[in-house]
Amino acid sequence: MGLTLVSISKLDAAGYAALFHDSCCKIFNAKKKVLGLIPINKGLYTVNAPWKLFAGIASVDQPLTMEEVHAQLGHIAPKSIWQMLKAGTITSIKLDPAHSTMGSCESCKYVKATQKPIGKVRDPPRCAKLGEEVHTDLWGPSPVKKNAQSKYFASFTDDHTHFTNLYLLKKKYQTFNTYQKYEAWIGTQFEMKVKHLHLD
């Protein structure tokens, strides 16, 4: 269940008041008009659905731009704001007809930023033969020891076939000996040599 938090200090600074009495929180404006009643529920003052957004805190006489409404309502989509205004879900807000649309929101763009899409064509192209380029990585130490007290593993991935060999290591210094084993395996099994070794 979502909860709405109300800052008493923010209400006080804005000229509003809150009264806690008879298991209920009443929020008043500067003219002592009740803006909201929040009953206590399991030790917390919670707002339960169905409910309307209390935009009554905003001045009815002063129209707001779409950017202002968008920011004050938590950066919801302008289309949703139009729908809520039309349905009467938001009360006491007057939208400025001259500013009923908005451009891009920098905060929304920042939050929705994603990585560039991965291209379908690889650049640089894949190697043409086995052993032309091998990518290697050393991982560890592992918080949990594996078979025969191994704490590290070294991987060797051929760029042409994408075939990966994985070796478990007890100590980090065994990495070079492991590479020699991999190089011997390539030579024995495929009669190829590693031309280029790519490390992180």
PDB file of C-alpha atoms in Angstrom:
ATOM      1  CA  MET A   1       0.000   0.000   0.000  1.00  0.00           C
ATOM      2  CA  GLY A   2       1.396   3.437  -0.904  1.00  0.00           C
ATOM      3  CA  LEU A   3       1.605   6.100   1.785  1.00  0.00           C
ATOM      4  CA  THR A   4       1.524   9.883   1.429  1.00  0.00           C
ATOM      5  CA  LEU A   5       3.886  11.659   3.833  1.00  0.00           C
ATOM      6  CA  VAL A   6       2.915  15.132   5.057  1.00  0.00           C
ATOM      7  CA  SER A   7       5.647  17.451   6.333  1.00  0.00           C
ATOM      8  CA  ILE A   8       4.297  19.510   9.231  1.00  0.00           C
ATOM      9  CA  SER A   9       7.219  21.950   8.971  1.00  0.00           C
ATOM     10  CA  LYS A  10       6.434  22.517   5.268  1.00  0.00           C
ATOM     11  CA  LEU A  11       2.747  23.097   6.067  1.00  0.00           C
ATOM     12  CA  ASP A  12       3.702  25.574   8.816  1.00  0.00           C
ATOM     13  CA  ALA A  13       6.144  27.418   6.538  1.00  0.00           C
ATOM     14  CA  ALA A  14       3.431  27.712   3.872  1.00  0.00           C
ATOM     15  CA  GLY A  15       0.978  29.250   6.365  1.00  0.00           C
ATOM     16  CA  TYR A  16      -1.144  26.155   6.988  1.00  0.00           C
ATOM     17  CA  ALA A  17      -1.954  24.393  10.246  1.00  0.00           C
ATOM     18  CA  ALA A  18      -2.540  20.827  11.394  1.00  0.00           C
ATOM     19  CA  LEU A  19      -4.629  19.816  14.395  1.00  0.00           C
ATOM     20  CA  PHE A  20      -4.402  16.332  15.900  1.00  0.00           C
ATOM     21  CA  HIS A  21      -7.532  15.573  17.941  1.00  0.00           C
ATOM     22  CA  ASP A  22     -10.025  12.726  18.404  1.00  0.00           C
ATOM     23  CA  SER A  23      -7.919  10.248  16.370  1.00  0.00           C
ATOM     24  CA  CYS A  24      -7.975  12.562  13.375  1.00  0.00           C
ATOM     25  CA  CYS A  25      -5.600  15.043  11.702  1.00  0.00           C
ATOM     26  CA  LYS A  26      -7.239  18.177  10.326  1.00  0.00           C
ATOM     27  CA  ILE A  27      -5.365  20.432   7.905  1.00  0.00           C
ATOM     28  CA  PHE A  28      -6.430  24.106   7.742  1.00  0.00           C
ATOM     29  CA  ASN A  29      -5.505  26.975   5.437  1.00  0.00           C
ATOM     30  CA  ALA A  30      -4.719  30.522   6.607  1.00  0.00           C
ATOM     31  CA  LYS A  31      -8.465  31.364   6.675  1.00  0.00           C
ATOM     32  CA  LYS A  32      -9.082  28.374   8.991  1.00  0.00           C
ATOM     33  CA  LYS A  33     -10.883  26.469   6.256  1.00  0.00           C
ATOM     34  CA  VAL A  34     -10.502  22.685   6.531  1.00  0.00           C
ATOM     35  CA  LEU A  35      -8.574  21.345   3.555  1.00  0.00           C
ATOM     36  CA  GLY A  36      -8.415  17.712   4.622  1.00  0.00           C
ATOM     37  CA  LEU A  37      -9.324  15.177   7.304  1.00  0.00           C
ATOM     38  CA  ILE A  38      -6.959  12.251   7.861  1.00  0.00           C
ATOM     39  CA  PRO A  39      -8.154   9.529  10.295  1.00  0.00           C
ATOM     40  CA  ILE A  40      -5.736   7.419  12.321  1.00  0.00           C
ATOM     41  CA  ASN A  41      -5.372   3.814  11.139  1.00  0.00           C
ATOM     42  CA  LYS A  42      -3.216   1.278  13.013  1.00  0.00           C
ATOM     43  CA  GLY A  43      -1.215   4.032  14.647  1.00  0.00           C
ATOM     44  CA  LEU A  44      -0.627   6.025  11.428  1.00  0.00           C
ATOM     45  CA  TYR A  45      -2.466   8.896   9.795  1.00  0.00           C
ATOM     46  CA  THR A  46      -3.033   7.490   6.319  1.00  0.00           C
ATOM     47  CA  VAL A  47      -4.952   8.625   3.251  1.00  0.00           C
ATOM     48  CA  ASN A  48      -6.943   5.751   1.739  1.00  0.00           C
ATOM     49  CA  ALA A  49      -8.526   5.516  -1.738  1.00  0.00           C
ATOM     50  CA  PRO A  50     -10.841   6.687  -3.208  1.00  0.00           C
ATOM     51  CA  TRP A  51      -9.457  10.173  -2.873  1.00  0.00           C
ATOM     52  CA  LYS A  52      -8.961  13.395  -4.782  1.00  0.00           C
ATOM     53  CA  LEU A  53      -5.726  15.292  -5.159  1.00  0.00           C
ATOM     54  CA  PHE A  54      -5.791  18.297  -2.862  1.00  0.00           C
ATOM     55  CA  ALA A  55      -4.650  20.976  -5.210  1.00  0.00           C
ATOM     56  CA  GLY A  56      -6.741  23.333  -3.083  1.00  0.00           C
ATOM     57  CA  ILE A  57      -3.448  24.478  -1.582  1.00  0.00           C
ATOM     58  CA  ALA A  58      -2.771  26.251  -4.894  1.00  0.00           C
ATOM     59  CA  SER A  59      -4.546  29.536  -5.468  1.00  0.00           C
ATOM     60  CA  VAL A  60      -7.656  29.066  -7.610  1.00  0.00           C
ATOM     61  CA  ASP A  61      -7.411  32.617  -8.955  1.00  0.00           C
ATOM     62  CA  GLN A  62      -3.890  32.146 -10.288  1.00  0.00           C
ATOM     63  CA  PRO A  63      -3.740  29.895 -13.391  1.00  0.00           C
ATOM     64  CA  LEU A  64      -0.799  27.505 -13.632  1.00  0.00           C
ATOM     65  CA  THR A  65       1.221  26.499 -16.647  1.00  0.00           C
ATOM     66  CA  MET A  66       1.393  22.845 -17.688  1.00  0.00           C
ATOM     67  CA  GLU A  67       5.062  22.791 -16.583  1.00  0.00           C
ATOM     68  CA  GLU A  68       4.093  23.935 -13.057  1.00  0.00           C
ATOM     69  CA  VAL A  69       1.274  21.385 -12.728  1.00  0.00           C
ATOM     70  CA  HIS A  70       3.538  18.657 -14.148  1.00  0.00           C
ATOM     71  CA  ALA A  71       6.240  19.424 -11.539  1.00  0.00           C
ATOM     72  CA  GLN A  72       3.825  19.830  -8.599  1.00  0.00           C
ATOM     73  CA  LEU A  73       2.084  16.513  -9.310  1.00  0.00           C
ATOM     74  CA  GLY A  74       5.285  14.486  -9.373  1.00  0.00           C
ATOM     75  CA  HIS A  75       6.131  14.709 -13.090  1.00  0.00           C
ATOM     76  CA  ILE A  76       3.141  12.751 -14.361  1.00  0.00           C
ATOM     77  CA  ALA A  77       2.419  12.842 -18.102  1.00  0.00           C
ATOM     78  CA  PRO A  78       0.586  15.933 -19.450  1.00  0.00           C
ATOM     79  CA  LYS A  79      -1.986  13.628 -21.065  1.00  0.00           C
ATOM     80  CA  SER A  80      -2.774  12.167 -17.621  1.00  0.00           C
ATOM     81  CA  ILE A  81      -3.092  15.687 -16.177  1.00  0.00           C
ATOM     82  CA  TRP A  82      -5.645  16.568 -18.879  1.00  0.00           C
ATOM     83  CA  GLN A  83      -7.606  13.378 -18.150  1.00  0.00           C
ATOM     84  CA  MET A  84      -7.645  14.040 -14.380  1.00  0.00           C
ATOM     85  CA  LEU A  85      -8.736  17.647 -14.861  1.00  0.00           C
ATOM     86  CA  LYS A  86     -11.525  16.508 -17.193  1.00  0.00           C
ATOM     87  CA  ALA A  87     -12.665  13.773 -14.764  1.00  0.00           C
ATOM     88  CA  GLY A  88     -12.510  16.113 -11.766  1.00  0.00           C
ATOM     89  CA  THR A  89      -9.865  14.064  -9.976  1.00  0.00           C
ATOM     90  CA  ILE A  90      -7.804  17.225  -9.500  1.00  0.00           C
ATOM     91  CA  THR A  91      -9.715  20.077  -7.901  1.00  0.00           C
ATOM     92  CA  SER A  92      -9.004  23.786  -7.495  1.00  0.00           C
ATOM     93  CA  ILE A  93      -6.492  24.057 -10.321  1.00  0.00           C
ATOM     94  CA  LYS A  94      -6.942  26.405 -13.230  1.00  0.00           C
ATOM     95  CA  LEU A  95      -4.764  25.651 -16.244  1.00  0.00           C
ATOM     96  CA  ASP A  96      -3.454  28.664 -18.155  1.00  0.00           C
ATOM     97  CA  PRO A  97      -4.925  28.325 -21.701  1.00  0.00           C
ATOM     98  CA  ALA A  98      -1.860  30.064 -23.155  1.00  0.00           C
ATOM     99  CA  HIS A  99       0.430  27.433 -21.563  1.00  0.00           C
ATOM    100  CA  SER A 100      -1.697  24.282 -21.742  1.00  0.00           C
ATOM    101  CA  THR A 101       1.089  22.298 -23.397  1.00  0.00           C
ATOM    102  CA  MET A 102       4.717  21.839 -22.484  1.00  0.00           C
ATOM    103  CA  GLY A 103       8.032  20.991 -24.057  1.00  0.00           C
ATOM    104  CA  SER A 104      10.447  18.382 -22.810  1.00  0.00           C
ATOM    105  CA  CYS A 105      11.111  18.116 -19.062  1.00  0.00           C
ATOM    106  CA  GLU A 106      14.832  17.899 -18.206  1.00  0.00           C
ATOM    107  CA  SER A 107      14.166  15.899 -15.023  1.00  0.00           C
ATOM    108  CA  CYS A 108      12.041  13.346 -16.892  1.00  0.00           C
ATOM    109  CA  LYS A 109      14.654  13.074 -19.659  1.00  0.00           C
ATOM    110  CA  TYR A 110      17.377  12.432 -17.078  1.00  0.00           C
ATOM    111  CA  VAL A 111      15.367   9.730 -15.287  1.00  0.00           C
ATOM    112  CA  LYS A 112      14.415   7.959 -18.518  1.00  0.00           C
ATOM    113  CA  ALA A 113      17.929   8.086 -19.999  1.00  0.00           C
ATOM    114  CA  THR A 114      19.080   4.717 -21.302  1.00  0.00           C
ATOM    115  CA  GLN A 115      22.112   3.303 -23.012  1.00  0.00           C
ATOM    116  CA  LYS A 116      22.519   3.565 -26.746  1.00  0.00           C
ATOM    117  CA  PRO A 117      20.997   0.542 -28.493  1.00  0.00           C
ATOM    118  CA  ILE A 118      23.400  -2.247 -29.350  1.00  0.00           C
ATOM    119  CA  GLY A 119      24.065  -2.251 -33.075  1.00  0.00           C
ATOM    120  CA  LYS A 120      23.238  -5.280 -35.214  1.00  0.00           C
ATOM    121  CA  VAL A 121      26.550  -5.012 -37.045  1.00  0.00           C
ATOM    122  CA  ARG A 122      29.627  -5.564 -34.928  1.00  0.00           C
ATOM    123  CA  ASP A 123      32.406  -2.990 -35.088  1.00  0.00           C
ATOM    124  CA  PRO A 124      35.181  -4.099 -35.429  1.00  0.00           C
ATOM    125  CA  PRO A 125      34.106  -7.263 -37.270  1.00  0.00           C
ATOM    126  CA  ARG A 126      34.514 -10.698 -35.738  1.00  0.00           C
ATOM    127  CA  CYS A 127      37.858 -12.457 -36.226  1.00  0.00           C
ATOM    128  CA  ALA A 128      37.961 -14.839 -39.196  1.00  0.00           C
ATOM    129  CA  LYS A 129      39.928 -17.690 -37.571  1.00  0.00           C
ATOM    130  CA  LEU A 130      40.248 -19.505 -34.280  1.00  0.00           C
ATOM    131  CA  GLY A 131      42.996 -18.051 -32.080  1.00  0.00           C
ATOM    132  CA  GLU A 132      43.317 -14.724 -33.884  1.00  0.00           C
ATOM    133  CA  GLU A 133      42.016 -12.938 -30.782  1.00  0.00           C
ATOM    134  CA  VAL A 134      41.280 -14.368 -27.334  1.00  0.00           C
ATOM    135  CA  HIS A 135      39.583 -12.383 -24.565  1.00  0.00           C
ATOM    136  CA  THR A 136      40.608 -13.248 -21.015  1.00  0.00           C
ATOM    137  CA  ASP A 137      39.386 -12.248 -17.583  1.00  0.00           C
ATOM    138  CA  LEU A 138      40.380 -13.096 -14.010  1.00  0.00           C
ATOM    139  CA  TRP A 139      37.697 -13.062 -11.324  1.00  0.00           C
ATOM    140  CA  GLY A 140      38.125 -13.330  -7.558  1.00  0.00           C
ATOM    141  CA  PRO A 141      38.640 -13.779  -4.763  1.00  0.00           C
ATOM    142  CA  SER A 142      35.365 -15.575  -4.216  1.00  0.00           C
ATOM    143  CA  PRO A 143      33.797 -15.164  -0.753  1.00  0.00           C
ATOM    144  CA  VAL A 144      32.999 -18.896  -0.897  1.00  0.00           C
ATOM    145  CA  LYS A 145      35.732 -21.357  -1.813  1.00  0.00           C
ATOM    146  CA  LYS A 146      34.879 -23.710  -4.653  1.00  0.00           C
ATOM    147  CA  ASN A 147      36.202 -27.163  -5.548  1.00  0.00           C
ATOM    148  CA  ALA A 148      39.619 -27.963  -4.008  1.00  0.00           C
ATOM    149  CA  GLN A 149      39.709 -24.597  -2.187  1.00  0.00           C
ATOM    150  CA  SER A 150      39.681 -22.554  -5.415  1.00  0.00           C
ATOM    151  CA  LYS A 151      39.080 -18.826  -4.894  1.00  0.00           C
ATOM    152  CA  TYR A 152      39.668 -17.485  -8.439  1.00  0.00           C
ATOM    153  CA  PHE A 153      38.716 -18.375 -11.979  1.00  0.00           C
ATOM    154  CA  ALA A 154      40.268 -17.414 -15.304  1.00  0.00           C
ATOM    155  CA  SER A 155      38.259 -17.411 -18.519  1.00  0.00           C
ATOM    156  CA  PHE A 156      39.536 -17.486 -22.106  1.00  0.00           C
ATOM    157  CA  THR A 157      37.002 -16.724 -24.860  1.00  0.00           C
ATOM    158  CA  ASP A 158      37.883 -17.103 -28.536  1.00  0.00           C
ATOM    159  CA  ASP A 159      36.603 -14.155 -30.585  1.00  0.00           C
ATOM    160  CA  HIS A 160      35.798 -16.245 -33.693  1.00  0.00           C
ATOM    161  CA  THR A 161      33.895 -19.155 -32.099  1.00  0.00           C
ATOM    162  CA  HIS A 162      32.893 -17.512 -28.790  1.00  0.00           C
ATOM    163  CA  PHE A 163      33.947 -20.768 -27.145  1.00  0.00           C
ATOM    164  CA  THR A 164      34.985 -20.188 -23.520  1.00  0.00           C
ATOM    165  CA  ASN A 165      37.405 -22.194 -21.397  1.00  0.00           C
ATOM    166  CA  LEU A 166      37.130 -21.745 -17.633  1.00  0.00           C
ATOM    167  CA  TYR A 167      39.892 -22.625 -15.174  1.00  0.00           C
ATOM    168  CA  LEU A 168      39.595 -22.666 -11.360  1.00  0.00           C
ATOM    169  CA  LEU A 169      42.609 -21.285  -9.475  1.00  0.00           C
ATOM    170  CA  LYS A 170      43.688 -21.428  -5.854  1.00  0.00           C
ATOM    171  CA  LYS A 171      46.046 -18.442  -6.131  1.00  0.00           C
ATOM    172  CA  LYS A 172      46.170 -15.394  -8.385  1.00  0.00           C
ATOM    173  CA  TYR A 173      49.776 -16.017  -9.455  1.00  0.00           C
ATOM    174  CA  GLN A 174      48.645 -19.216 -11.240  1.00  0.00           C
ATOM    175  CA  THR A 175      47.050 -17.117 -14.020  1.00  0.00           C
ATOM    176  CA  PHE A 176      50.053 -17.181 -16.376  1.00  0.00           C
ATOM    177  CA  ASN A 177      50.490 -20.968 -15.985  1.00  0.00           C
ATOM    178  CA  THR A 178      46.778 -21.301 -16.782  1.00  0.00           C
ATOM    179  CA  TYR A 179      47.222 -19.256 -19.973  1.00  0.00           C
ATOM    180  CA  GLN A 180      50.082 -21.557 -21.005  1.00  0.00           C
ATOM    181  CA  LYS A 181      47.774 -24.551 -20.513  1.00  0.00           C
ATOM    182  CA  TYR A 182      45.109 -22.866 -22.665  1.00  0.00           C
ATOM    183  CA  GLU A 183      47.638 -22.034 -25.385  1.00  0.00           C
ATOM    184  CA  ALA A 184      48.880 -25.651 -25.368  1.00  0.00           C
ATOM    185  CA  TRP A 185      45.271 -26.889 -25.620  1.00  0.00           C
ATOM    186  CA  ILE A 186      44.611 -24.661 -28.678  1.00  0.00           C
ATOM    187  CA  GLY A 187      47.777 -25.942 -30.341  1.00  0.00           C
ATOM    188  CA  THR A 188      47.071 -29.618 -29.567  1.00  0.00           C
ATOM    189  CA  GLN A 189      43.394 -29.687 -30.455  1.00  0.00           C
ATOM    190  CA  PHE A 190      43.270 -27.281 -33.414  1.00  0.00           C
ATOM    191  CA  GLU A 191      46.889 -26.734 -34.463  1.00  0.00           C
ATOM    192  CA  MET A 192      46.445 -22.996 -33.971  1.00  0.00           C
ATOM    193  CA  LYS A 193      48.313 -20.331 -31.999  1.00  0.00           C
ATOM    194  CA  VAL A 194      46.960 -17.399 -30.041  1.00  0.00           C
ATOM    195  CA  LYS A 195      47.902 -14.315 -32.062  1.00  0.00           C
ATOM    196  CA  HIS A 196      46.396 -11.650 -29.828  1.00  0.00           C
ATOM    197  CA  LEU A 197      45.387 -11.836 -26.129  1.00  0.00           C
ATOM    198  CA  HIS A 198      42.924  -9.167 -25.015  1.00  0.00           C
ATOM    199  CA  LEU A 199      42.928  -8.251 -21.285  1.00  0.00           C
ATOM    200  CA  ASP A 200      40.725  -5.846 -19.317  1.00  0.00           C
TER     201      ASP A 200
END
